[in-house]
Amino acid sequence: MDHFARQRLHLHTDCVCVLTVDKHQQSKDSVFFRDGKRRIDFVLSYVDDRDGERKQERRREYEANLQKAGLELETEDKLVSDDRKTYFVKIHAPWEVLATYADVLKIKVPFKENDIPDIPMDWLFTPFRLPDHIMNPEPDYFTSPFNKGKIDFFLIDDKETFFPPSVRNRIVYYILARCPYHKTDREDKKGIKRLLNNGTYGSAFPLHDSRYWKPSRDSNSESERFNLYKHWAQFFSFFKEQPLNLIRKYYGEKIGIYFAWLGFYTEMLFFAAVVGLICFLYGLFTFDDNVWSKEICSEEIGGNIIMCPLCDKKCGYWKLNSTCNSSWQSHMFDNVGTVFFAIFMGIWVTLFLEFWKRRQARLEYEWDLVDFEEEQQQLQLRPEYETKCTSRRLNRVTQEMEPYLPITSQCARTFLSGATVIFWISLIIACIIGVIAYRLAVYAAFASIMKDSPTNNIHMVGSLITPQLATSVTASCINFVIIMILNLMYERVAIWITDMEIPKTHLEYENKLTVKMFLFQFVNYYSSCFYVAFFKGKFVGHPGDYIYMFGWSKLRNEECDPGGCLIELTTQLVIVMSGKQVWGNVQEALVPWVMNRWGSRKARSHPESRYSRWEQDHDLQNFGHLGLFYEYLEMVIQFGFITLFVASFPLAPLLALLNNIIEVRVDAWKFTTQFRRPVASKAHSIGAWQEILNGVAVLSVVTNAFIVAFTSDMIPRLVYMYAYSNDLSMKGYINNSLSVFNISGFSEDNRYRDYRYPSGHEKEYSHTMQFWHILAAKLAFIIIMEHVAFMVKFFVAWMIPDVPSEVKARIKRERYLIQEYLDDCCCTPMIYPDISRHVVLSECL
């Protein structure tokens, strides 16, 4: 006997009401059944096509089983819908059903008001706070898992409102996901997901509680959606804190924890943005101290230094002072402030992650998620896993037969999945190599406009654009377009191969998909930046012995811009990061709005009373089960940009801050106005993203150390000043940093960027001792910076406890009160003797 058969023994039944009423006689903008008393907890919709006899049979059997499970149904005929085609099945869960499944799912409910006083600090943040009834829609309670047999223990004033709508729709969806739609009760003939996939139903969703721009008239309680729109989704509320408790109450903990993390991340970005702006202004206001740029721009020094061609055949000789502008631009980002900011960001990222752990621990307690991790392991078996795994074996813990995937099948699926991921990553690398080849070929084309005179300046492609800059900008734009195209293609592939692996639990499914998507996005977004930072200009060779791409091609490896490679890394970072953020915000806001306007174009012409609540929500976009996944992915990719390469662009945190201020309100507006209400689901943390952030944080220390050491010119300057300068100044640095190459027919020697002996020397064109001194200084800097950053990281992590002492005290107080009640009642702990362990399969949320 299955778990639904067991529940039928003690759950009552009801009948389906199919009535046709005139829409002119009754307002349809309601969240209640026609009797005005029973609340609509869920809605199913379908179009009754002529050739759908099998679908009709499935619907009849499915809805009959829903009634046997205790749910109450009411159907709106297609004749009263806007398109005269769509039926709507409204579902209500009575108290008996809610109480039974709240017991099964161990949903925590209040039993006593919190008697531990808070430290009053609200007056410090008064300008940023929302009204108290918005910030705290409910009093602070101690909570305990619901037990149907101990009703008197809980604070139940009204059974109709005891469980909030988010909990109600979660319970209903739990039933919908397991209810069979076939008379034989086969394992592969269960669940609303399969019925949606095969077209039996068109959609399934819980209702918003009102229109977003005005509260509902038929509800005694205040409209939560209206309050969210008014106080949260307005852009001019950007300086106000988010109503996280109201978000959690309306959308569930999983969406609430995302907005809590996004808000906290944005707050922490403020400090990084301020320090980054100060470092940028330092570079801007220290132009007069920039001795090496003055030497480059000087007619006496830079004007008399003739540089070797930057490409074969088509490129000519050029004077060093032609790079005057790029040298000044480079100084804004390549200065002493760069080193300080790189070290600061290593400390900032540690503080961000450690303080987020504390914030998350507080939310876990306040939102009743302290013991949720154990529940996840027991409750989140995916229905897809049950239906696709036909083999059964005995569970040694529960002593019941359960589905499992044979080890041979697991290995084969894992191998195919890994091969697919490797193929797509190889495809990205191939595209990057193609972009590099483009850079080499196009630079030669741009350079061909130069004159043949051996003493000319680098000619401009435009009024202020050198061939190097034109090549870098166009290549970055092409790379960005390739990134976006590959993203669209890989998303579907990642979902397909994750489905093919048949993960056992929802948590396992999300983690596997997260790793696949982030690994791909990491290579896709960051590979071009890694190339510019760590490979470009590093394997060039020297005049007479240049290194070519693949060794055999005619494309000579790229040299850095005369102003240095750091400015090119800055250009690459700005284009890819800014382009992604702008495109992401436009896509998130514009696409749902256009689709909703088009889908509801006919209904908007009707009076409001005729446009029913379920039809309004039906016309909105569906928020898929991977909706939050893409929101996290977007922010984590941004986190990588502002940490991995921040030494090259101190303004990156400021751009991220401005973007996130808009992002929070765009996401709020989108959730509140453009999407159907998602099924409420629980999550005690940000999941696998936490480990990814930790990994990026560790890697960022390494990358920034290497950027300062090998991409920036900071270390060679310091070595020159302290080891080779006669007066501890930067005078003569430019001449010192260039090597000499003699070409017959020229009265003066030609120069190139490197530290090599000149022709005629016994070690001709070998690296000088200064080169090895600089290399040793670079390696020493990397070791010192990494050790300092990691020591600070571990010290801060040790100093800051993950769980605040106040939260620990409240958890102990709550458990003490529960135990005290159990002792007074002479009861044993709640073990649910009347509910089979097989019932608790998965929350499907």
mmCIF file of N, CA and C in Angstrom, residues 599-704:
data_model
loop_
_atom_site.group_PDB
_atom_site.id
_atom_site.type_symbol
_atom_site.label_atom_id
_atom_site.label_comp_id
_atom_site.label_asym_id
_atom_site.label_seq_id
_atom_site.Cartn_x
_atom_site.Cartn_y
_atom_site.Cartn_z
ATOM 1 N N GLY A 599 1.215 38.875 -23.732
ATOM 2 C CA GLY A 599 0.312 37.803 -23.325
ATOM 3 C C GLY A 599 -0.999 38.295 -22.746
ATOM 4 N N SER A 600 -1.004 39.489 -22.133
ATOM 5 C CA SER A 600 -2.234 39.999 -21.489
ATOM 6 C C SER A 600 -2.860 41.145 -22.267
ATOM 7 N N ARG A 601 -2.509 41.270 -23.557
ATOM 8 C CA ARG A 601 -2.982 42.431 -24.335
ATOM 9 C C ARG A 601 -4.503 42.471 -24.460
ATOM 10 N N LYS A 602 -5.161 41.290 -24.576
ATOM 11 C CA LYS A 602 -6.622 41.261 -24.694
ATOM 12 C C LYS A 602 -7.303 41.468 -23.353
ATOM 13 N N ALA A 603 -6.756 40.839 -22.315
ATOM 14 C CA ALA A 603 -7.389 40.891 -20.994
ATOM 15 C C ALA A 603 -7.366 42.299 -20.410
ATOM 16 N N ARG A 604 -6.370 43.100 -20.758
ATOM 17 C CA ARG A 604 -6.262 44.440 -20.183
ATOM 18 C C ARG A 604 -7.392 45.356 -20.617
ATOM 19 N N SER A 605 -8.096 44.973 -21.683
ATOM 20 C CA SER A 605 -9.197 45.815 -22.154
ATOM 21 C C SER A 605 -10.479 45.576 -21.366
ATOM 22 N N HIS A 606 -10.515 44.526 -20.520
ATOM 23 C CA HIS A 606 -11.707 44.217 -19.738
ATOM 24 C C HIS A 606 -11.711 44.980 -18.419
ATOM 25 N N PRO A 607 -12.884 45.163 -17.821
ATOM 26 C CA PRO A 607 -12.933 45.735 -16.460
ATOM 27 C C PRO A 607 -12.189 44.834 -15.487
ATOM 28 N N GLU A 608 -11.657 45.458 -14.414
ATOM 29 C CA GLU A 608 -10.871 44.698 -13.446
ATOM 30 C C GLU A 608 -11.662 43.557 -12.827
ATOM 31 N N SER A 609 -12.943 43.756 -12.607
ATOM 32 C CA SER A 609 -13.754 42.731 -11.948
ATOM 33 C C SER A 609 -13.905 41.481 -12.815
ATOM 34 N N ARG A 610 -13.661 41.618 -14.130
ATOM 35 C CA ARG A 610 -13.804 40.471 -15.024
ATOM 36 C C ARG A 610 -12.484 39.758 -15.267
ATOM 37 N N TYR A 611 -11.380 40.372 -14.859
ATOM 38 C CA TYR A 611 -10.057 39.782 -15.068
ATOM 39 C C TYR A 611 -9.677 39.060 -13.785
ATOM 40 N N SER A 612 -9.926 37.756 -13.743
ATOM 41 C CA SER A 612 -9.832 37.001 -12.497
ATOM 42 C C SER A 612 -8.395 36.936 -11.994
ATOM 43 N N ARG A 613 -8.261 36.703 -10.692
ATOM 44 C CA ARG A 613 -6.945 36.618 -10.068
ATOM 45 C C ARG A 613 -6.126 35.496 -10.691
ATOM 46 N N TRP A 614 -6.744 34.321 -10.961
ATOM 47 C CA TRP A 614 -5.999 33.203 -11.521
ATOM 48 C C TRP A 614 -5.627 33.462 -12.979
ATOM 49 N N GLU A 615 -6.455 34.209 -13.718
ATOM 50 C CA GLU A 615 -6.083 34.551 -15.092
ATOM 51 C C GLU A 615 -4.967 35.588 -15.121
ATOM 52 N N GLN A 616 -4.995 36.535 -14.196
ATOM 53 C CA GLN A 616 -3.912 37.521 -14.110
ATOM 54 C C GLN A 616 -2.573 36.820 -13.876
ATOM 55 N N ASP A 617 -2.547 35.889 -12.926
ATOM 56 C CA ASP A 617 -1.295 35.190 -12.629
ATOM 57 C C ASP A 617 -0.912 34.222 -13.742
ATOM 58 N N HIS A 618 -1.922 33.650 -14.400
ATOM 59 C CA HIS A 618 -1.648 32.740 -15.514
ATOM 60 C C HIS A 618 -0.938 33.461 -16.651
ATOM 61 N N ASP A 619 -1.245 34.752 -16.840
ATOM 62 C CA ASP A 619 -0.631 35.539 -17.918
ATOM 63 C C ASP A 619 0.785 35.997 -17.587
ATOM 64 N N LEU A 620 1.222 35.814 -16.331
ATOM 65 C CA LEU A 620 2.586 36.193 -15.953
ATOM 66 C C LEU A 620 3.573 35.103 -16.364
ATOM 67 N N GLN A 621 4.866 35.435 -16.301
ATOM 68 C CA GLN A 621 5.912 34.470 -16.632
ATOM 69 C C GLN A 621 6.086 33.467 -15.495
ATOM 70 N N ASN A 622 6.407 32.241 -15.875
ATOM 71 C CA ASN A 622 6.640 31.204 -14.874
ATOM 72 C C ASN A 622 8.055 31.320 -14.339
ATOM 73 N N PHE A 623 8.194 31.278 -13.020
ATOM 74 C CA PHE A 623 9.518 31.296 -12.393
ATOM 75 C C PHE A 623 9.963 29.854 -12.223
ATOM 76 N N GLY A 624 10.830 29.392 -13.118
ATOM 77 C CA GLY A 624 11.241 27.998 -13.129
ATOM 78 C C GLY A 624 12.062 27.610 -11.916
ATOM 79 N N HIS A 625 12.288 26.301 -11.768
ATOM 80 C CA HIS A 625 13.026 25.816 -10.597
ATOM 81 C C HIS A 625 14.500 26.202 -10.661
ATOM 82 N N LEU A 626 14.967 26.679 -11.827
ATOM 83 C CA LEU A 626 16.352 27.136 -11.936
ATOM 84 C C LEU A 626 16.448 28.657 -11.957
ATOM 85 N N GLY A 627 15.348 29.341 -11.634
ATOM 86 C CA GLY A 627 15.354 30.801 -11.667
ATOM 87 C C GLY A 627 16.401 31.405 -10.756
ATOM 88 N N LEU A 628 16.442 30.949 -9.505
ATOM 89 C CA LEU A 628 17.427 31.480 -8.556
ATOM 90 C C LEU A 628 18.850 31.069 -8.929
ATOM 91 N N PHE A 629 18.975 29.937 -9.581
ATOM 92 C CA PHE A 629 20.303 29.469 -9.983
ATOM 93 C C PHE A 629 20.989 30.512 -10.864
ATOM 94 N N TYR A 630 20.262 31.057 -11.825
ATOM 95 C CA TYR A 630 20.850 32.047 -12.729
ATOM 96 C C TYR A 630 21.126 33.363 -12.014
ATOM 97 N N GLU A 631 20.319 33.701 -11.018
ATOM 98 C CA GLU A 631 20.572 34.918 -10.246
ATOM 99 C C GLU A 631 21.887 34.781 -9.465
ATOM 100 N N TYR A 632 22.059 33.632 -8.803
ATOM 101 C CA TYR A 632 23.312 33.393 -8.077
ATOM 102 C C TYR A 632 24.503 33.380 -9.039
ATOM 103 N N LEU A 633 24.344 32.707 -10.160
ATOM 104 C CA LEU A 633 25.443 32.573 -11.115
ATOM 105 C C LEU A 633 25.911 33.940 -11.596
ATOM 106 N N GLU A 634 24.971 34.817 -11.893
ATOM 107 C CA GLU A 634 25.318 36.166 -12.337
ATOM 108 C C GLU A 634 26.141 36.908 -11.294
ATOM 109 N N MET A 635 25.731 36.816 -10.032
ATOM 110 C CA MET A 635 26.434 37.531 -8.974
ATOM 111 C C MET A 635 27.799 36.903 -8.646
ATOM 112 N N VAL A 636 27.899 35.582 -8.721
ATOM 113 C CA VAL A 636 29.173 34.931 -8.420
ATOM 114 C C VAL A 636 30.199 35.220 -9.517
ATOM 115 N N ILE A 637 29.758 35.276 -10.771
ATOM 116 C CA ILE A 637 30.653 35.661 -11.857
ATOM 117 C C ILE A 637 31.145 37.085 -11.635
ATOM 118 N N GLN A 638 30.244 37.967 -11.214
ATOM 119 C CA GLN A 638 30.657 39.337 -10.900
ATOM 120 C C GLN A 638 31.658 39.356 -9.747
ATOM 121 N N PHE A 639 31.406 38.538 -8.730
ATOM 122 C CA PHE A 639 32.319 38.426 -7.596
ATOM 123 C C PHE A 639 33.718 38.027 -8.068
ATOM 124 N N GLY A 640 33.781 37.147 -9.053
ATOM 125 C CA GLY A 640 35.068 36.755 -9.601
ATOM 126 C C GLY A 640 35.787 37.908 -10.278
ATOM 127 N N PHE A 641 35.040 38.730 -11.008
ATOM 128 C CA PHE A 641 35.650 39.876 -11.687
ATOM 129 C C PHE A 641 36.259 40.859 -10.688
ATOM 130 N N ILE A 642 35.549 41.112 -9.586
ATOM 131 C CA ILE A 642 36.029 42.148 -8.653
ATOM 132 C C ILE A 642 37.061 41.622 -7.669
ATOM 133 N N THR A 643 37.334 40.327 -7.700
ATOM 134 C CA THR A 643 38.340 39.776 -6.795
ATOM 135 C C THR A 643 39.547 39.216 -7.553
ATOM 136 N N LEU A 644 39.316 38.486 -8.623
ATOM 137 C CA LEU A 644 40.421 37.831 -9.323
ATOM 138 C C LEU A 644 41.339 38.826 -10.027
ATOM 139 N N PHE A 645 40.765 39.912 -10.577
ATOM 140 C CA PHE A 645 41.555 40.840 -11.391
ATOM 141 C C PHE A 645 41.467 42.277 -10.881
ATOM 142 N N VAL A 646 41.110 42.441 -9.616
ATOM 143 C CA VAL A 646 40.847 43.786 -9.105
ATOM 144 C C VAL A 646 42.110 44.636 -9.040
ATOM 145 N N ALA A 647 43.289 44.016 -9.004
ATOM 146 C CA ALA A 647 44.528 44.793 -8.971
ATOM 147 C C ALA A 647 44.718 45.611 -10.239
ATOM 148 N N SER A 648 44.073 45.209 -11.327
ATOM 149 C CA SER A 648 44.208 45.942 -12.580
ATOM 150 C C SER A 648 43.168 47.041 -12.733
ATOM 151 N N PHE A 649 42.133 47.024 -11.900
ATOM 152 C CA PHE A 649 41.044 47.994 -12.069
ATOM 153 C C PHE A 649 40.388 48.262 -10.716
ATOM 154 N N PRO A 650 40.911 49.203 -9.940
ATOM 155 C CA PRO A 650 40.349 49.467 -8.601
ATOM 156 C C PRO A 650 38.904 49.955 -8.617
ATOM 157 N N LEU A 651 38.417 50.404 -9.774
ATOM 158 C CA LEU A 651 37.032 50.880 -9.834
ATOM 159 C C LEU A 651 36.028 49.744 -10.042
ATOM 160 N N ALA A 652 36.512 48.498 -10.188
ATOM 161 C CA ALA A 652 35.603 47.366 -10.403
ATOM 162 C C ALA A 652 34.578 47.214 -9.274
ATOM 163 N N PRO A 653 34.971 47.305 -7.980
ATOM 164 C CA PRO A 653 33.956 47.223 -6.922
ATOM 165 C C PRO A 653 32.919 48.341 -6.990
ATOM 166 N N LEU A 654 33.316 49.537 -7.441
ATOM 167 C CA LEU A 654 32.363 50.633 -7.570
ATOM 168 C C LEU A 654 31.342 50.330 -8.663
ATOM 169 N N LEU A 655 31.810 49.815 -9.809
ATOM 170 C CA LEU A 655 30.874 49.427 -10.870
ATOM 171 C C LEU A 655 29.934 48.320 -10.396
ATOM 172 N N ALA A 656 30.486 47.355 -9.648
ATOM 173 C CA ALA A 656 29.660 46.260 -9.124
ATOM 174 C C ALA A 656 28.638 46.793 -8.129
ATOM 175 N N LEU A 657 29.040 47.749 -7.287
ATOM 176 C CA LEU A 657 28.114 48.338 -6.308
ATOM 177 C C LEU A 657 26.954 49.034 -7.009
ATOM 178 N N LEU A 658 27.258 49.864 -8.002
ATOM 179 C CA LEU A 658 26.206 50.570 -8.737
ATOM 180 C C LEU A 658 25.281 49.573 -9.436
ATOM 181 N N ASN A 659 25.864 48.529 -10.010
ATOM 182 C CA ASN A 659 25.051 47.504 -10.670
ATOM 183 C C ASN A 659 24.142 46.804 -9.675
ATOM 184 N N ASN A 660 24.673 46.455 -8.496
ATOM 185 C CA ASN A 660 23.898 45.687 -7.525
ATOM 186 C C ASN A 660 22.792 46.512 -6.888
ATOM 187 N N ILE A 661 23.007 47.813 -6.735
ATOM 188 C CA ILE A 661 21.929 48.677 -6.238
ATOM 189 C C ILE A 661 20.739 48.598 -7.189
ATOM 190 N N ILE A 662 21.039 48.596 -8.491
ATOM 191 C CA ILE A 662 19.972 48.443 -9.489
ATOM 192 C C ILE A 662 19.460 47.014 -9.501
ATOM 193 N N GLU A 663 20.370 46.047 -9.375
ATOM 194 C CA GLU A 663 20.011 44.625 -9.447
ATOM 195 C C GLU A 663 18.996 44.240 -8.374
ATOM 196 N N VAL A 664 19.198 44.711 -7.145
ATOM 197 C CA VAL A 664 18.280 44.371 -6.050
ATOM 198 C C VAL A 664 16.871 44.824 -6.385
ATOM 199 N N ARG A 665 16.742 46.056 -6.873
ATOM 200 C CA ARG A 665 15.401 46.598 -7.160
ATOM 201 C C ARG A 665 14.808 46.000 -8.429
ATOM 202 N N VAL A 666 15.661 45.697 -9.418
ATOM 203 C CA VAL A 666 15.149 45.042 -10.631
ATOM 204 C C VAL A 666 14.635 43.648 -10.296
ATOM 205 N N ASP A 667 15.396 42.903 -9.504
ATOM 206 C CA ASP A 667 14.944 41.568 -9.099
ATOM 207 C C ASP A 667 13.666 41.653 -8.275
ATOM 208 N N ALA A 668 13.594 42.635 -7.365
ATOM 209 C CA ALA A 668 12.386 42.808 -6.551
ATOM 210 C C ALA A 668 11.193 43.136 -7.430
ATOM 211 N N TRP A 669 11.371 44.062 -8.364
ATOM 212 C CA TRP A 669 10.288 44.429 -9.286
ATOM 213 C C TRP A 669 9.868 43.239 -10.138
ATOM 214 N N LYS A 670 10.842 42.481 -10.587
ATOM 215 C CA LYS A 670 10.565 41.323 -11.437
ATOM 216 C C LYS A 670 9.780 40.257 -10.674
ATOM 217 N N PHE A 671 10.214 39.936 -9.451
ATOM 218 C CA PHE A 671 9.515 38.936 -8.649
ATOM 219 C C PHE A 671 8.098 39.388 -8.315
ATOM 220 N N THR A 672 7.954 40.686 -8.022
ATOM 221 C CA THR A 672 6.669 41.188 -7.534
ATOM 222 C C THR A 672 5.656 41.405 -8.649
ATOM 223 N N THR A 673 6.110 41.791 -9.832
ATOM 224 C CA THR A 673 5.169 42.220 -10.877
ATOM 225 C C THR A 673 5.161 41.344 -12.123
ATOM 226 N N GLN A 674 6.258 40.657 -12.434
ATOM 227 C CA GLN A 674 6.376 39.997 -13.727
ATOM 228 C C GLN A 674 6.305 38.483 -13.675
ATOM 229 N N PHE A 675 6.450 37.890 -12.489
ATOM 230 C CA PHE A 675 6.467 36.431 -12.385
ATOM 231 C C PHE A 675 5.299 35.940 -11.542
ATOM 232 N N ARG A 676 4.860 34.727 -11.875
ATOM 233 C CA ARG A 676 3.908 34.052 -11.000
ATOM 234 C C ARG A 676 4.556 33.828 -9.637
ATOM 235 N N ARG A 677 3.724 33.660 -8.660
ATOM 236 C CA ARG A 677 4.259 33.392 -7.327
ATOM 237 C C ARG A 677 4.914 32.012 -7.306
ATOM 238 N N PRO A 678 6.201 31.921 -6.966
ATOM 239 C CA PRO A 678 6.852 30.606 -6.926
ATOM 240 C C PRO A 678 6.341 29.779 -5.749
ATOM 241 N N VAL A 679 6.473 28.479 -5.871
ATOM 242 C CA VAL A 679 6.164 27.601 -4.752
ATOM 243 C C VAL A 679 7.205 27.851 -3.659
ATOM 244 N N ALA A 680 6.728 28.100 -2.455
ATOM 245 C CA ALA A 680 7.643 28.375 -1.337
ATOM 246 C C ALA A 680 8.502 27.152 -1.069
ATOM 247 N N SER A 681 9.783 27.369 -0.884
ATOM 248 C CA SER A 681 10.694 26.266 -0.591
ATOM 249 C C SER A 681 11.722 26.707 0.441
ATOM 250 N N LYS A 682 12.334 25.730 1.089
ATOM 251 C CA LYS A 682 13.254 26.014 2.183
ATOM 252 C C LYS A 682 14.704 25.817 1.734
ATOM 253 N N ALA A 683 15.572 26.628 2.304
ATOM 254 C CA ALA A 683 17.016 26.474 2.117
ATOM 255 C C ALA A 683 17.688 27.133 3.305
ATOM 256 N N HIS A 684 18.641 26.454 3.915
ATOM 257 C CA HIS A 684 19.274 26.987 5.118
ATOM 258 C C HIS A 684 20.540 27.778 4.798
ATOM 259 N N SER A 685 20.946 27.777 3.516
ATOM 260 C CA SER A 685 22.166 28.491 3.140
ATOM 261 C C SER A 685 22.119 28.746 1.641
ATOM 262 N N ILE A 686 23.192 29.333 1.119
ATOM 263 C CA ILE A 686 23.276 29.555 -0.328
ATOM 264 C C ILE A 686 23.829 28.323 -1.036
ATOM 265 N N GLY A 687 23.991 27.239 -0.316
ATOM 266 C CA GLY A 687 24.339 25.963 -0.917
ATOM 267 C C GLY A 687 25.765 25.876 -1.423
ATOM 268 N N ALA A 688 25.919 25.267 -2.603
ATOM 269 C CA ALA A 688 27.257 25.048 -3.165
ATOM 270 C C ALA A 688 27.953 26.351 -3.514
ATOM 271 N N TRP A 689 27.179 27.424 -3.644
ATOM 272 C CA TRP A 689 27.794 28.717 -3.970
ATOM 273 C C TRP A 689 28.759 29.167 -2.869
ATOM 274 N N GLN A 690 28.507 28.768 -1.623
ATOM 275 C CA GLN A 690 29.389 29.151 -0.528
ATOM 276 C C GLN A 690 30.802 28.603 -0.749
ATOM 277 N N GLU A 691 30.891 27.337 -1.139
ATOM 278 C CA GLU A 691 32.201 26.741 -1.387
ATOM 279 C C GLU A 691 32.862 27.347 -2.616
ATOM 280 N N ILE A 692 32.064 27.687 -3.620
ATOM 281 C CA ILE A 692 32.627 28.326 -4.819
ATOM 282 C C ILE A 692 33.192 29.693 -4.463
ATOM 283 N N LEU A 693 32.480 30.452 -3.650
ATOM 284 C CA LEU A 693 32.985 31.758 -3.215
ATOM 285 C C LEU A 693 34.279 31.607 -2.425
ATOM 286 N N ASN A 694 34.352 30.592 -1.567
ATOM 287 C CA ASN A 694 35.588 30.357 -0.816
ATOM 288 C C ASN A 694 36.747 30.033 -1.759
ATOM 289 N N GLY A 695 36.475 29.220 -2.777
ATOM 290 C CA GLY A 695 37.518 28.879 -3.738
ATOM 291 C C GLY A 695 37.984 30.091 -4.532
ATOM 292 N N VAL A 696 37.028 30.932 -4.973
ATOM 293 C CA VAL A 696 37.386 32.143 -5.704
ATOM 294 C C VAL A 696 38.195 33.080 -4.815
ATOM 295 N N ALA A 697 37.819 33.158 -3.533
ATOM 296 C CA ALA A 697 38.542 34.040 -2.604
ATOM 297 C C ALA A 697 40.001 33.618 -2.461
ATOM 298 N N VAL A 698 40.252 32.316 -2.336
ATOM 299 C CA VAL A 698 41.635 31.832 -2.226
ATOM 300 C C VAL A 698 42.387 32.088 -3.524
ATOM 301 N N LEU A 699 41.751 31.779 -4.659
ATOM 302 C CA LEU A 699 42.402 31.985 -5.949
ATOM 303 C C LEU A 699 42.700 33.459 -6.204
ATOM 304 N N SER A 700 41.836 34.347 -5.706
ATOM 305 C CA SER A 700 42.021 35.781 -5.948
ATOM 306 C C SER A 700 43.312 36.301 -5.328
ATOM 307 N N VAL A 701 43.695 35.747 -4.179
ATOM 308 C CA VAL A 701 44.961 36.160 -3.556
ATOM 309 C C VAL A 701 46.122 35.828 -4.488
ATOM 310 N N VAL A 702 46.093 34.645 -5.097
ATOM 311 C CA VAL A 702 47.156 34.213 -5.996
ATOM 312 C C VAL A 702 47.173 35.060 -7.264
ATOM 313 N N THR A 703 46.004 35.240 -7.894
ATOM 314 C CA THR A 703 45.961 35.983 -9.160
ATOM 315 C C THR A 703 46.388 37.431 -8.984
ATOM 316 N N ASN A 704 45.940 38.079 -7.923
ATOM 317 C CA ASN A 704 46.325 39.479 -7.719
ATOM 318 C C ASN A 704 47.806 39.612 -7.406
#
